[in-house]
Tab-separated table of C-alpha atoms in Angstrom:
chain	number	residue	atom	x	y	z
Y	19	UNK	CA	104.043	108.714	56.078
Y	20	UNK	CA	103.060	109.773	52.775
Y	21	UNK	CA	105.460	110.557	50.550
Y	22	UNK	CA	103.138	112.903	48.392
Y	23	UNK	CA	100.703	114.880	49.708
Y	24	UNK	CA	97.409	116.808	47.620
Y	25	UNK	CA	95.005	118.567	49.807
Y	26	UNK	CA	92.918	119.590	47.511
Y	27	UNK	CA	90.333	117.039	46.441
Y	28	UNK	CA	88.704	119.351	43.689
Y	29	UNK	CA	89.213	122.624	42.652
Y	30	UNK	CA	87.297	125.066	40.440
Y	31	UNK	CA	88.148	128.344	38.280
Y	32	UNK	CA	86.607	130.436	35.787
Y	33	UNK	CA	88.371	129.973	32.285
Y	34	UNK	CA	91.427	132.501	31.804
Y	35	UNK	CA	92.335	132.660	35.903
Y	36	UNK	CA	94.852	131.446	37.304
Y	37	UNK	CA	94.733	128.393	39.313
Y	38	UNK	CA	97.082	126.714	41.853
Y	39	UNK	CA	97.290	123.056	42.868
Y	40	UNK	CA	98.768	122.277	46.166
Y	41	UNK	CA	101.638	119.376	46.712
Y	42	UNK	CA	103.672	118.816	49.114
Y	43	UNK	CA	106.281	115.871	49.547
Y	44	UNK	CA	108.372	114.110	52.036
Y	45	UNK	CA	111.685	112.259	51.518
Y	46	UNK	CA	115.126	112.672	53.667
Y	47	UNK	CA	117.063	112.180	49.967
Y	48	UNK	CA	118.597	114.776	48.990
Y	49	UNK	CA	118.234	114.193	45.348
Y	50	UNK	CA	115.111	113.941	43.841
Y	51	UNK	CA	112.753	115.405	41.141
Y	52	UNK	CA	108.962	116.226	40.585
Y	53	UNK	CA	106.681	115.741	38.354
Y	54	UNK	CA	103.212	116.917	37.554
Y	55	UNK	CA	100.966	115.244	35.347
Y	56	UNK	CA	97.500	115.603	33.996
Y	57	UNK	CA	95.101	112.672	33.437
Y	58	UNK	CA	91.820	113.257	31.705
Y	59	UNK	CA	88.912	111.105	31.598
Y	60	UNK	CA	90.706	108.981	29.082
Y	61	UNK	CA	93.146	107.391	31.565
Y	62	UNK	CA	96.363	108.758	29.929
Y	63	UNK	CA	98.853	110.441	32.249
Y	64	UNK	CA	100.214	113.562	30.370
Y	65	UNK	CA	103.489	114.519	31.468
Y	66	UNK	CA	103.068	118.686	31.792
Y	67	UNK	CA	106.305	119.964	34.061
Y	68	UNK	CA	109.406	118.811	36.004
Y	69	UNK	CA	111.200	120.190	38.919
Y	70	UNK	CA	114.708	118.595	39.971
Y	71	UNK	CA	115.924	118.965	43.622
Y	72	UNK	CA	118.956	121.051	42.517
Y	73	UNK	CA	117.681	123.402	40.174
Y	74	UNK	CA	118.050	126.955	40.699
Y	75	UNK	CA	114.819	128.065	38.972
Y	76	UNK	CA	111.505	127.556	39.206
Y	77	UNK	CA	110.474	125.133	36.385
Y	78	UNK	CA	107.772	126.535	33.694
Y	79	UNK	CA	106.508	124.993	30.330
Y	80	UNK	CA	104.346	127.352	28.670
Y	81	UNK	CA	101.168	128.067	30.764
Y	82	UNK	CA	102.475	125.654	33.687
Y	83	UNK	CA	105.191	126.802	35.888
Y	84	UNK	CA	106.038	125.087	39.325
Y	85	UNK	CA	105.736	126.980	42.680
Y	86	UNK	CA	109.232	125.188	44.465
Y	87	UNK	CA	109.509	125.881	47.914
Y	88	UNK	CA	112.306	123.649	49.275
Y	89	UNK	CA	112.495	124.389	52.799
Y	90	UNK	CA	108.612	124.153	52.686
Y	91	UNK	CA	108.540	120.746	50.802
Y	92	UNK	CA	105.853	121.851	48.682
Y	93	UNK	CA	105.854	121.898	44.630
Y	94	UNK	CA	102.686	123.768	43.707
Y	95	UNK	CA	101.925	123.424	40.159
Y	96	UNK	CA	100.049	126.970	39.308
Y	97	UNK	CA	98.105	127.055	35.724
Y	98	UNK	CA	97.802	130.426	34.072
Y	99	UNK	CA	94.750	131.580	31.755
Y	100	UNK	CA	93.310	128.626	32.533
Y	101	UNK	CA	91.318	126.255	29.145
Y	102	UNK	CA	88.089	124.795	29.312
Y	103	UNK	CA	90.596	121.563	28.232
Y	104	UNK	CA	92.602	121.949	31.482
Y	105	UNK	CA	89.461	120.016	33.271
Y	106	UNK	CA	90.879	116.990	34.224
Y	107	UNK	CA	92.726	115.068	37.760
Y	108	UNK	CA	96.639	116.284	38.564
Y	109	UNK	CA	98.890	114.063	40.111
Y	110	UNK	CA	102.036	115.639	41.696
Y	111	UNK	CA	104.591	112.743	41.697
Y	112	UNK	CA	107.405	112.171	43.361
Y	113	UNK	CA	111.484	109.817	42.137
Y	114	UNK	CA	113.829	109.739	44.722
Y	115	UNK	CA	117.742	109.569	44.771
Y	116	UNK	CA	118.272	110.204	40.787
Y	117	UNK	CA	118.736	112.581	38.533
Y	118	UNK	CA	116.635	113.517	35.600
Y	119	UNK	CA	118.623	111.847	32.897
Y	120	UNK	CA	118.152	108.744	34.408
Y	121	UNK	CA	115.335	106.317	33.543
Y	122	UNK	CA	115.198	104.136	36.805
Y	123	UNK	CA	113.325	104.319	39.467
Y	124	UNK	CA	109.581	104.193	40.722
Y	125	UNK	CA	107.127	107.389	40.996
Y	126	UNK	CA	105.316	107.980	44.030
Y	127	UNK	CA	101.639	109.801	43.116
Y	128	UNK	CA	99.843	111.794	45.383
Y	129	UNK	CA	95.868	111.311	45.201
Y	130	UNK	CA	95.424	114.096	42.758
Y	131	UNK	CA	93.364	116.701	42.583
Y	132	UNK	CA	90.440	117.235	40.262
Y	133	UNK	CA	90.170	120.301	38.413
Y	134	UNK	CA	87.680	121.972	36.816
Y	135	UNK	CA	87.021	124.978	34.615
Y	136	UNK	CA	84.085	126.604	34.008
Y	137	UNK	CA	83.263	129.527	31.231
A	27	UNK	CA	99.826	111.105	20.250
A	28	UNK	CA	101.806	108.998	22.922
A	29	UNK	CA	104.142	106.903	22.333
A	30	UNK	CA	103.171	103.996	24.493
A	31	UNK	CA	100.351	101.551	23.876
A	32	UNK	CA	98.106	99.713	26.262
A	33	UNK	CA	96.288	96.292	25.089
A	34	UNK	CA	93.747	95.636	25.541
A	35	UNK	CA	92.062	99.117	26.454
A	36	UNK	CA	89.037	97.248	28.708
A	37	UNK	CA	89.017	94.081	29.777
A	38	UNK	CA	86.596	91.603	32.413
A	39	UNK	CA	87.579	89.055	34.292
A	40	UNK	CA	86.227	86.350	36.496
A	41	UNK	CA	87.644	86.317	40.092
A	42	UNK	CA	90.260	83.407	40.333
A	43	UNK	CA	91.344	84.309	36.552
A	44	UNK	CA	94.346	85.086	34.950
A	45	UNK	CA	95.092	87.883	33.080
A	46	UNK	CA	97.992	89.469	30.684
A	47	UNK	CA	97.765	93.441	29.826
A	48	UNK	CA	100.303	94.057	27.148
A	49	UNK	CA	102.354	97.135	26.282
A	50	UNK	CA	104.382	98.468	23.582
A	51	UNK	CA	106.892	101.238	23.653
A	52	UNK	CA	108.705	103.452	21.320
A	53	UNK	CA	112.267	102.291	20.334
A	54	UNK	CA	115.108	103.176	22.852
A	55	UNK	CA	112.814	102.990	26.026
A	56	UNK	CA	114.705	100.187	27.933
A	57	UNK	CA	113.143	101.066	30.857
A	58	UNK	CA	109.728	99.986	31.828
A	59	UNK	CA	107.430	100.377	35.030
A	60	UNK	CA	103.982	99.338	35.591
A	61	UNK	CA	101.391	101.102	37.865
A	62	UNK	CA	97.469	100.119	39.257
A	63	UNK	CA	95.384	103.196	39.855
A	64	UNK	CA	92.196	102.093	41.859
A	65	UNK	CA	89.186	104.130	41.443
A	66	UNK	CA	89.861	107.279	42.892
A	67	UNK	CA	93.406	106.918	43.874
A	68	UNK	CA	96.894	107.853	42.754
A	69	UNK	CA	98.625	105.116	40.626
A	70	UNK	CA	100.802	102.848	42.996
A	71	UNK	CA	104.092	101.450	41.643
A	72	UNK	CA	103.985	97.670	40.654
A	73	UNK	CA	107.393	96.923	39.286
A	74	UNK	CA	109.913	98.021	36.915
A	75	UNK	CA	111.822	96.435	34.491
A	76	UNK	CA	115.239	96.962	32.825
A	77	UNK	CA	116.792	95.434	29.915
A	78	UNK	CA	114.397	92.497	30.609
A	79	UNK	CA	114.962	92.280	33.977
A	80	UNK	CA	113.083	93.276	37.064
A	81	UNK	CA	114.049	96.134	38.803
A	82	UNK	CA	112.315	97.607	41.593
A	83	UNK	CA	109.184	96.340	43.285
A	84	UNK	CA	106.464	97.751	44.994
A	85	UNK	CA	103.843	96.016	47.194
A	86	UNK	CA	102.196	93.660	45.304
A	87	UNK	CA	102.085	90.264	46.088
A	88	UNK	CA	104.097	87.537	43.873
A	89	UNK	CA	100.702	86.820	41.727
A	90	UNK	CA	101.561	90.022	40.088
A	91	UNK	CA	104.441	89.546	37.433
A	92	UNK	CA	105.948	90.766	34.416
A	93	UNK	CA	107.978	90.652	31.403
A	94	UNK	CA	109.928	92.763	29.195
A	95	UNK	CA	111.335	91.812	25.548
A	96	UNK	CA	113.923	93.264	23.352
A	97	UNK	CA	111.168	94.555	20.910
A	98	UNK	CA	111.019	97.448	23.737
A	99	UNK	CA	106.970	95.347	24.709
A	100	UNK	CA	106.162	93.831	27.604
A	101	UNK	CA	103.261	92.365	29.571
A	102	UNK	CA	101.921	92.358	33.357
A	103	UNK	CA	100.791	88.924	34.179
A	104	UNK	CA	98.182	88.519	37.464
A	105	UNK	CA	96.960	85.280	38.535
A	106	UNK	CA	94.087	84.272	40.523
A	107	UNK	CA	92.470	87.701	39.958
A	108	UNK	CA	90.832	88.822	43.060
A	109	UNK	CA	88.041	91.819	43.043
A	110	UNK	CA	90.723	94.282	44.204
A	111	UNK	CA	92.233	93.587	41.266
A	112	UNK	CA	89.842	95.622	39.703
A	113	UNK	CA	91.738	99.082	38.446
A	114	UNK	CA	92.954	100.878	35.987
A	115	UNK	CA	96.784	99.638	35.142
A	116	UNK	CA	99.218	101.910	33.532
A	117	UNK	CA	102.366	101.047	31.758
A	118	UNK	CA	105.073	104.398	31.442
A	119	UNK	CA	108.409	103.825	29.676
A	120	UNK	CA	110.902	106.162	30.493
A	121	UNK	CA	112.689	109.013	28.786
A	122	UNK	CA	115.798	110.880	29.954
A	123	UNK	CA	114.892	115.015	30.452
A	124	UNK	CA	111.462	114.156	29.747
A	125	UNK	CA	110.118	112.307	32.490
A	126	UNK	CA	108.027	109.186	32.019
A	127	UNK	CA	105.461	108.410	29.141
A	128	UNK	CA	102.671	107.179	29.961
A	129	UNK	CA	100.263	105.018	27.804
A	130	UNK	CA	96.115	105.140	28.044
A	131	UNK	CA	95.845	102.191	30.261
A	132	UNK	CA	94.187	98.983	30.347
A	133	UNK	CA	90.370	98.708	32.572
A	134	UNK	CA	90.493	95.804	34.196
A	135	UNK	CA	87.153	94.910	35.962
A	136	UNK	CA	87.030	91.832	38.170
A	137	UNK	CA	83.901	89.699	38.627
């Protein structure tokens, strides 16, 4: 089974919407954490938000926040007042069984999802 | 401006080739993981190494290895390069409450 899911090959939204990217995950661990990056044409994966298994509150970072549904498995990242500069692919990613201080363990990407936003 | 660094940025290869992508990370990251992203895909997880030593592998075949020195560099080594080979690879060091940084990437195109 996957262990990150993105349903949403592309997506599309006028600039200064609102626009949410679907992810959902699948692990039996009960500690993990999230992550959401952005990777424009350049190649570089931009870290943007991170959501740990045991936190209370729904993670934001400026214009990002994260949508975390736990019984759901789903982290939806959701992009406010969206920037012609926010066209690029999202990755929702997935580290199992560690906390977010630590600096093992492998990520698990989803297939992304390819935004784009239009004036 | 990230703190990791790919070389080289592009690269081609003829199948049956070797190849060595290098990467440099800030000072402190003792943790280092390697990813290919074929074209169109997610990045997959190679390996990761640890105060120079392996830690965690994904599947990839034994052709694929890697290094990691105490200068906080290190390198992905593949051997008889196949045309699958053919991706975009991705070094990240890691940083605690930050998540992982990732560098540009190296475009390696298989012949």
């Amino acid at each position: 089974a996957q262990k990150i899911t993105q349903t949403q090959p592309g997506m599309f939204v006028q600039e200064k919407e609102a626009v949410t990217l679907d992810c959902t995950y699948d692990t039996s661990d009960p500690s993990y954490g999230l992550f959401w990056y952005k990777q424009p044409s350049s190649g570089e994966m931009i870290f943007l938000i991170y959501q740990g298994s045991y936190d209370q509150q729904n993670a934001t970072e400026g214009r990002y926040s994260l949508n975390f549904q736990k019984a759901r498995k789903s982290a939806n990242l959701v992009i406010s007042a969206s920037q012609l500069g926010d066209s690029a692919m999202y990755f929702c990613a997935m580290r199992e069984g560690l906390d977010r201080g630590s600096t093992l363990g492998r990520l698990y990407f989803g297939r992304g999802t390819q935004l784009t936003v239009w004036p | 401006e990230t703190g990791v660094t790919q070389s080289p940025t592009h690269l081609i290869k003829t199948r049956g080739q070797q190849v060595t992508l290098r990467c440099s990370s800030q000072s402190g990251h003792n943790t280092v993981s390697w990813y290919q992203q074929a074209l169109g895909q997610g990045p997959q997880f190679i390996f990761q190494y640890y105060r120079e030593e392996e830690n965690g592998r994904g599947n990839f075949p034994p052709r694929f290895s890697g290094l990691q020195f105490p200068n906080y560099s290190s390198e992905l080594n593949v051997n008889a390069l196949e045309l699958d080979d053919s991706a975009l690879y991705l070094c990240a060091s890691s940083l605690p409450l930050e998540g992982y940084t990732f560098g540009s990437g190296t475009r390696l195109t298989v012949v």
